[in-house]
Amino acid sequence: SAAMANGDFYEALNSAGLSQSPVIFLVISQSLGKDAPVSRQSSANPTAIAKSFGLKTNELTGAKRVASTVKKARENKKPTLILVNLEN
């Protein structure tokens, strides 16, 4: 089953937002693979969902800037969701 279709995803975002734990959620959306792309799992963009729980967000196209974005999120020490779009 797709990760975003599971209630655990929303519970984890809510918990991180409430506690302001320095956790990073890395969501990779791709058209190939075991699960469905993010665009087919939810009518809302994951960054909008994360913002509603008080998390910082970043949305990337392609994997080139993932390392630098994760580094900035670690330095921030706040809960962050990073969405990487690899869909064709």
Backbone as JSON, one array per atom type, in Angstrom:
{
  "sequence": "SAAMANGDFYEALNSAGLSQSPVIFLVISQSLGKDAPVSRQSSANPTAIAKSFGLKTNELTGAKRVASTVKKARENKKPTLILVNLEN",
  "N": [[0.83, -1.19, 0.0], [0.36, 2.3, -0.51], [2.34, 4.8, 1.05], [1.29, 7.35, 1.76], [-1.39, 6.86, 1.82], [-1.87, 5.72, 4.16], [-2.88, 6.08, 7.52], [-0.87, 6.46, 9.38], [1.05, 8.18, 8.32], [-0.13, 10.76, 8.46], [-0.52, 10.91, 11.22], [2.13, 10.89, 12.1], [3.1, 13.31, 11.02], [1.45, 15.1, 12.41], [2.22, 14.59, 15.09], [4.93, 15.35, 15.01], [4.63, 18.05, 14.41], [3.27, 18.98, 16.68], [5.12, 18.45, 18.75], [7.34, 19.69, 17.82], [9.64, 18.34, 17.05], [12.92, 17.67, 15.78], [12.67, 16.36, 13.09], [12.96, 14.9, 9.82], [10.96, 14.46, 7.06], [11.14, 12.71, 4.18], [9.73, 12.67, 1.18], [9.3, 10.91, -1.69], [8.2, 11.24, -4.87], [7.36, 9.37, -7.54], [6.85, 8.11, -10.86], [7.31, 5.52, -11.46], [7.7, 2.32, -9.92], [6.97, 0.54, -6.85], [4.74, 1.63, -5.46], [1.97, 3.91, -5.96], [2.27, 7.11, -7.65], [2.62, 10.17, -5.76], [0.73, 12.05, -6.57], [-1.47, 10.49, -7.19], [-2.25, 9.43, -4.81], [-3.34, 11.16, -2.97], [-5.58, 13.93, -2.76], [-4.57, 16.28, -1.96], [-1.57, 18.21, -1.93], [1.44, 16.94, -0.53], [3.08, 18.85, 0.75], [1.3, 20.88, 1.42], [-0.29, 19.55, 3.26], [1.61, 19.0, 5.26], [2.29, 21.63, 6.02], [-0.1, 22.37, 7.2], [0.07, 21.07, 9.59], [2.01, 22.48, 10.84], [4.66, 22.21, 9.98], [7.81, 22.93, 8.43], [8.44, 23.22, 4.91], [9.75, 21.93, 1.82], [9.91, 21.78, -1.69], [11.09, 19.93, -4.32], [12.22, 19.48, -7.71], [13.43, 16.77, -9.24], [16.48, 15.1, -8.18], [18.77, 16.51, -7.57], [19.27, 18.59, -5.67], [18.79, 17.48, -3.19], [20.55, 16.66, -1.07], [21.68, 19.12, -0.15], [19.37, 20.41, 0.67], [18.43, 18.74, 2.7], [20.54, 19.08, 4.48], [20.2, 21.8, 5.2], [17.71, 21.59, 6.47], [18.38, 19.98, 8.66], [20.07, 21.75, 10.04], [18.23, 23.68, 10.74], [16.68, 22.48, 12.7], [13.96, 21.92, 13.1], [10.75, 20.36, 12.57], [10.45, 19.06, 9.32], [9.23, 18.66, 6.01], [10.24, 17.27, 3.03], [9.59, 17.23, -0.29], [10.26, 15.39, -3.09], [10.0, 15.49, -6.43], [9.95, 13.14, -8.86], [8.51, 12.37, -10.96], [7.59, 11.57, -14.3]],
  "CA": [[0.0, 0.0, 0.0], [1.1, 3.55, -0.6], [2.59, 5.39, 2.37], [0.41, 8.47, 2.06], [-2.74, 6.37, 2.0], [-1.89, 5.15, 5.5], [-3.07, 7.08, 8.56], [0.38, 6.68, 10.12], [1.71, 9.35, 7.74], [-0.76, 11.95, 9.02], [-0.24, 10.9, 12.65], [3.53, 11.26, 12.29], [3.19, 14.75, 10.76], [0.8, 15.79, 13.52], [3.07, 14.44, 16.27], [6.12, 16.18, 14.81], [4.21, 19.44, 14.51], [2.94, 19.29, 18.07], [6.31, 18.4, 19.61], [8.41, 20.44, 17.15], [10.82, 17.47, 17.0], [13.74, 17.93, 14.59], [12.57, 15.21, 12.2], [12.84, 15.22, 8.4], [10.18, 13.52, 6.26], [11.55, 12.79, 2.79], [8.7, 12.04, 0.36], [9.75, 10.83, -3.08], [7.09, 10.97, -5.77], [7.87, 8.9, -8.83], [5.83, 7.43, -11.64], [7.68, 4.11, -11.53], [8.0, 1.75, -8.61], [5.98, -0.32, -6.21], [3.55, 2.37, -5.06], [1.46, 4.93, -6.88], [2.84, 8.44, -7.43], [1.93, 10.98, -4.75], [-0.43, 12.72, -7.19], [-2.6, 9.55, -7.23], [-2.52, 8.93, -3.46], [-4.04, 12.17, -2.17], [-5.99, 15.09, -3.54], [-3.79, 17.42, -1.46], [-0.12, 18.11, -2.05], [2.01, 16.64, 0.78], [3.6, 20.05, 1.4], [0.15, 21.57, 2.01], [-0.67, 18.78, 4.44], [2.64, 19.23, 6.28], [2.14, 23.01, 6.51], [-1.28, 22.43, 8.08], [0.51, 20.56, 10.89], [3.03, 23.38, 11.38], [6.0, 21.84, 9.55], [8.45, 23.63, 7.32], [8.39, 22.36, 3.73], [10.52, 22.22, 0.61], [9.51, 20.95, -2.81], [12.15, 19.88, -5.33], [12.02, 18.7, -8.92], [14.69, 16.08, -9.45], [17.2, 14.75, -6.96], [20.06, 17.2, -7.51], [19.46, 19.45, -4.49], [18.29, 16.82, -1.99], [21.55, 16.69, 0.01], [21.79, 20.47, 0.41], [18.09, 20.72, 1.32], [18.43, 17.99, 3.95], [21.51, 19.75, 5.36], [19.55, 23.01, 5.73], [16.66, 21.15, 7.39], [19.06, 19.56, 9.9], [20.55, 22.94, 10.73], [17.04, 24.38, 11.21], [16.24, 21.76, 13.91], [12.5, 21.95, 13.18], [10.19, 19.32, 11.71], [10.45, 19.49, 7.91], [8.88, 17.69, 4.97], [10.86, 17.54, 1.74], [8.95, 16.47, -1.38], [11.1, 15.32, -4.29], [9.22, 15.03, -7.58], [10.71, 12.44, -9.91], [7.51, 11.91, -11.93], [7.85, 11.94, -15.7]],
  "C": [[0.87, 1.25, 0.0], [1.19, 4.22, 0.77], [1.62, 6.51, 2.72], [-1.04, 8.04, 2.26], [-2.93, 5.81, 3.41], [-2.04, 6.27, 6.52], [-1.82, 7.39, 9.36], [1.13, 7.91, 9.61], [1.18, 10.63, 8.38], [-0.49, 12.05, 10.53], [1.2, 11.33, 12.93], [3.73, 12.76, 12.05], [2.6, 15.54, 11.92], [1.67, 15.74, 14.78], [4.31, 15.32, 16.18], [5.78, 17.66, 14.95], [3.92, 19.86, 15.93], [4.19, 19.38, 18.95], [7.46, 19.26, 19.08], [9.73, 19.67, 17.18], [11.6, 17.74, 15.73], [13.8, 16.72, 13.66], [12.43, 15.7, 10.76], [12.05, 14.1, 7.72], [10.6, 13.73, 4.81], [10.55, 11.98, 1.96], [9.19, 12.08, -1.08], [8.56, 10.4, -3.93], [7.65, 10.59, -7.13], [6.78, 8.13, -9.56], [6.11, 5.94, -11.78], [7.92, 3.59, -10.12], [6.82, 0.97, -8.07], [4.66, 0.4, -5.93], [3.15, 3.39, -6.12], [2.16, 6.26, -6.63], [1.99, 9.23, -6.42], [0.67, 11.61, -5.33], [-1.65, 11.81, -7.28], [-2.95, 9.0, -5.85], [-3.35, 9.89, -2.62], [-4.44, 13.32, -3.08], [-5.24, 16.35, -3.1], [-2.3, 17.16, -1.65], [0.46, 17.85, -0.66], [2.57, 17.88, 1.5], [2.46, 20.85, 2.04], [-0.31, 20.87, 3.28], [0.32, 19.05, 5.58], [2.53, 20.64, 6.87], [0.96, 23.12, 7.47], [-0.97, 21.89, 9.47], [1.65, 21.38, 11.48], [4.46, 23.03, 11.01], [6.51, 22.79, 8.49], [8.44, 22.68, 6.13], [9.33, 22.86, 2.64], [10.04, 21.28, -0.47], [10.56, 21.07, -3.91], [11.7, 19.12, -6.55], [13.37, 18.09, -9.26], [15.46, 15.93, -8.15], [18.48, 15.55, -6.74], [20.3, 17.97, -6.21], [19.03, 18.79, -3.18], [19.29, 16.94, -0.83], [21.65, 18.07, 0.65], [20.51, 20.87, 1.16], [17.99, 19.99, 2.66], [19.39, 18.64, 4.95], [20.89, 21.0, 6.01], [18.47, 22.64, 6.75], [17.27, 20.68, 8.72], [19.52, 20.75, 10.71], [19.38, 23.72, 11.36], [16.51, 23.79, 12.52], [14.75, 21.89, 14.18], [11.97, 20.82, 12.31], [10.01, 19.85, 10.28], [10.01, 18.34, 7.01], [9.52, 18.16, 3.67], [10.2, 16.64, 0.71], [9.85, 16.55, -2.6], [10.25, 14.71, -5.41], [10.13, 14.42, -8.63], [9.76, 11.93, -11.0], [7.87, 12.41, -13.32], [6.82, 12.88, -16.22]]
}
